[in-house]
Amino acid sequence: VNQNNLDGALPEWIGNLEDLITLNVASNRFNGLIPTSLSALQQLEEVQLEDNNFSGRVPQEWCELSSLTSGILTADCAGILPEVECSCCTSCFDVTAENRRGGD
């Protein structure tokens, strides 16, 4: 669902999709905290969260998922004032206000 101008919070129920392998919500207008329910997805290999308006930190449980430790985890966790804290991201992006799809 990347690049669809979707907005609002990413719902907690997404953690019920137990067979989900890839979650790519990059380049939308999602905001709020990253749902901790996603850490229950034991098959998850790739998560792309960059270019949104998420805040907070990537759940530490994600860093411990064996399926994700060899996969991809991206977020807006770079720059002077990163929006997301991520200790185990494979790529961190710096999305400045003028480049952000969701605006300020």
PDB file of C-alpha atoms in Angstrom:
ATOM      1  CA  VAL A   1       0.000   0.000   0.000  1.00  0.00           C
ATOM      2  CA  ASN A   2       2.942   2.308  -0.506  1.00  0.00           C
ATOM      3  CA  GLN A   3       2.485   5.655  -2.279  1.00  0.00           C
ATOM      4  CA  ASN A   4      -1.302   5.831  -1.908  1.00  0.00           C
ATOM      5  CA  ASN A   5      -1.694   9.007   0.189  1.00  0.00           C
ATOM      6  CA  LEU A   6      -3.276   6.962   2.979  1.00  0.00           C
ATOM      7  CA  ASP A   7      -3.517   8.868   6.250  1.00  0.00           C
ATOM      8  CA  GLY A   8      -4.381   8.426   9.884  1.00  0.00           C
ATOM      9  CA  ALA A   9      -2.926   5.956  12.341  1.00  0.00           C
ATOM     10  CA  LEU A  10      -1.778   2.504  11.301  1.00  0.00           C
ATOM     11  CA  PRO A  11      -4.368   0.292  13.039  1.00  0.00           C
ATOM     12  CA  GLU A  12      -3.444  -2.090  15.854  1.00  0.00           C
ATOM     13  CA  TRP A  13      -5.492  -4.878  14.213  1.00  0.00           C
ATOM     14  CA  ILE A  14      -2.835  -5.161  11.528  1.00  0.00           C
ATOM     15  CA  GLY A  15      -0.983  -7.280  14.094  1.00  0.00           C
ATOM     16  CA  ASN A  16      -3.669  -9.942  13.595  1.00  0.00           C
ATOM     17  CA  LEU A  17      -2.465 -10.657  10.042  1.00  0.00           C
ATOM     18  CA  GLU A  18      -0.312 -13.538  11.245  1.00  0.00           C
ATOM     19  CA  ASP A  19       0.833 -14.678   7.792  1.00  0.00           C
ATOM     20  CA  LEU A  20       2.017 -11.205   6.740  1.00  0.00           C
ATOM     21  CA  ILE A  21       5.578 -11.302   5.368  1.00  0.00           C
ATOM     22  CA  THR A  22       5.949  -7.790   3.892  1.00  0.00           C
ATOM     23  CA  LEU A  23       4.493  -4.540   5.196  1.00  0.00           C
ATOM     24  CA  ASN A  24       5.261  -1.620   2.909  1.00  0.00           C
ATOM     25  CA  VAL A  25       3.395   1.542   3.886  1.00  0.00           C
ATOM     26  CA  ALA A  26       6.149   3.909   2.708  1.00  0.00           C
ATOM     27  CA  SER A  27       5.323   7.276   1.145  1.00  0.00           C
ATOM     28  CA  ASN A  28       1.869   7.769   2.600  1.00  0.00           C
ATOM     29  CA  ARG A  29       0.568  10.134   5.275  1.00  0.00           C
ATOM     30  CA  PHE A  30       0.311   7.750   8.207  1.00  0.00           C
ATOM     31  CA  ASN A  31       0.914   9.321  11.602  1.00  0.00           C
ATOM     32  CA  GLY A  32       0.994   8.498  15.275  1.00  0.00           C
ATOM     33  CA  LEU A  33       2.847   5.730  17.015  1.00  0.00           C
ATOM     34  CA  ILE A  34       3.967   2.571  15.269  1.00  0.00           C
ATOM     35  CA  PRO A  35       1.676  -0.243  16.490  1.00  0.00           C
ATOM     36  CA  THR A  36       3.396  -2.595  18.923  1.00  0.00           C
ATOM     37  CA  SER A  37       0.964  -5.334  17.817  1.00  0.00           C
ATOM     38  CA  LEU A  38       3.162  -5.840  14.752  1.00  0.00           C
ATOM     39  CA  SER A  39       5.768  -7.522  16.941  1.00  0.00           C
ATOM     40  CA  ALA A  40       3.433 -10.538  17.102  1.00  0.00           C
ATOM     41  CA  LEU A  41       3.941 -11.159  13.377  1.00  0.00           C
ATOM     42  CA  GLN A  42       6.509 -13.934  13.474  1.00  0.00           C
ATOM     43  CA  GLN A  43       6.701 -14.288   9.652  1.00  0.00           C
ATOM     44  CA  LEU A  44       7.467 -10.607   9.021  1.00  0.00           C
ATOM     45  CA  GLU A  45      10.614 -10.208   6.902  1.00  0.00           C
ATOM     46  CA  GLU A  46      10.276  -6.682   5.535  1.00  0.00           C
ATOM     47  CA  VAL A  47       8.823  -3.489   7.028  1.00  0.00           C
ATOM     48  CA  GLN A  48       9.041  -0.175   5.190  1.00  0.00           C
ATOM     49  CA  LEU A  49       7.711   2.784   7.161  1.00  0.00           C
ATOM     50  CA  GLU A  50       9.691   5.700   5.712  1.00  0.00           C
ATOM     51  CA  ASP A  51       8.239   8.920   4.296  1.00  0.00           C
ATOM     52  CA  ASN A  52       5.283   9.114   6.678  1.00  0.00           C
ATOM     53  CA  ASN A  53       4.578  11.092   9.829  1.00  0.00           C
ATOM     54  CA  PHE A  54       5.109   8.353  12.406  1.00  0.00           C
ATOM     55  CA  SER A  55       6.549   9.324  15.767  1.00  0.00           C
ATOM     56  CA  GLY A  56       8.019   7.524  18.748  1.00  0.00           C
ATOM     57  CA  ARG A  57      10.190   4.476  18.464  1.00  0.00           C
ATOM     58  CA  VAL A  58      10.211   1.237  16.567  1.00  0.00           C
ATOM     59  CA  PRO A  59       9.170  -1.407  19.112  1.00  0.00           C
ATOM     60  CA  GLN A  60      12.212  -3.174  20.550  1.00  0.00           C
ATOM     61  CA  GLU A  61      10.366  -6.463  20.020  1.00  0.00           C
ATOM     62  CA  TRP A  62      10.851  -5.984  16.272  1.00  0.00           C
ATOM     63  CA  CYS A  63      14.592  -6.038  16.760  1.00  0.00           C
ATOM     64  CA  GLU A  64      14.226  -9.482  18.299  1.00  0.00           C
ATOM     65  CA  LEU A  65      12.084 -11.056  15.571  1.00  0.00           C
ATOM     66  CA  SER A  66      14.228 -13.736  13.958  1.00  0.00           C
ATOM     67  CA  SER A  67      12.461 -13.269  10.612  1.00  0.00           C
ATOM     68  CA  LEU A  68      13.191  -9.532  10.621  1.00  0.00           C
ATOM     69  CA  THR A  69      16.795  -9.655  11.814  1.00  0.00           C
ATOM     70  CA  SER A  70      17.907 -10.822   8.377  1.00  0.00           C
ATOM     71  CA  GLY A  71      15.321  -8.743   6.518  1.00  0.00           C
ATOM     72  CA  ILE A  72      14.577  -5.086   5.907  1.00  0.00           C
ATOM     73  CA  LEU A  73      13.364  -2.504   8.407  1.00  0.00           C
ATOM     74  CA  THR A  74      13.252   1.112   7.259  1.00  0.00           C
ATOM     75  CA  ALA A  75      11.938   4.263   8.947  1.00  0.00           C
ATOM     76  CA  ASP A  76      12.444   8.022   9.220  1.00  0.00           C
ATOM     77  CA  CYS A  77      15.158   7.671  11.854  1.00  0.00           C
ATOM     78  CA  ALA A  78      17.933   9.908  10.496  1.00  0.00           C
ATOM     79  CA  GLY A  79      18.621  13.620  10.469  1.00  0.00           C
ATOM     80  CA  ILE A  80      18.942  16.339  13.063  1.00  0.00           C
ATOM     81  CA  LEU A  81      15.522  15.663  14.589  1.00  0.00           C
ATOM     82  CA  PRO A  82      14.556  12.114  13.630  1.00  0.00           C
ATOM     83  CA  GLU A  83      10.863  11.383  13.961  1.00  0.00           C
ATOM     84  CA  VAL A  84      11.354   7.730  14.816  1.00  0.00           C
ATOM     85  CA  GLU A  85      13.904   6.084  17.077  1.00  0.00           C
ATOM     86  CA  CYS A  86      15.127   2.772  15.719  1.00  0.00           C
ATOM     87  CA  SER A  87      18.040   0.819  17.109  1.00  0.00           C
ATOM     88  CA  CYS A  88      17.816  -1.989  14.555  1.00  0.00           C
ATOM     89  CA  CYS A  89      16.711  -0.360  11.286  1.00  0.00           C
ATOM     90  CA  THR A  90      18.572  -1.495   8.203  1.00  0.00           C
ATOM     91  CA  SER A  91      18.034   1.928   6.587  1.00  0.00           C
ATOM     92  CA  CYS A  92      17.198   5.284   8.143  1.00  0.00           C
ATOM     93  CA  PHE A  93      15.760   8.139   6.122  1.00  0.00           C
ATOM     94  CA  ASP A  94      15.841  11.883   6.751  1.00  0.00           C
ATOM     95  CA  VAL A  95      12.541  13.263   5.511  1.00  0.00           C
ATOM     96  CA  THR A  96      12.562  17.023   5.871  1.00  0.00           C
ATOM     97  CA  ALA A  97       9.351  19.017   6.083  1.00  0.00           C
ATOM     98  CA  GLU A  98       9.652  20.338   2.535  1.00  0.00           C
ATOM     99  CA  ASN A  99      10.058  16.820   1.108  1.00  0.00           C
ATOM    100  CA  ARG A 100       7.417  15.101   3.239  1.00  0.00           C
ATOM    101  CA  ARG A 101       4.234  14.001   1.507  1.00  0.00           C
ATOM    102  CA  GLY A 102       2.166  14.646   4.624  1.00  0.00           C
ATOM    103  CA  GLY A 103       3.286  18.253   5.072  1.00  0.00           C
ATOM    104  CA  ASP A 104       4.407  19.827   8.343  1.00  0.00           C
TER     105      ASP A 104
END
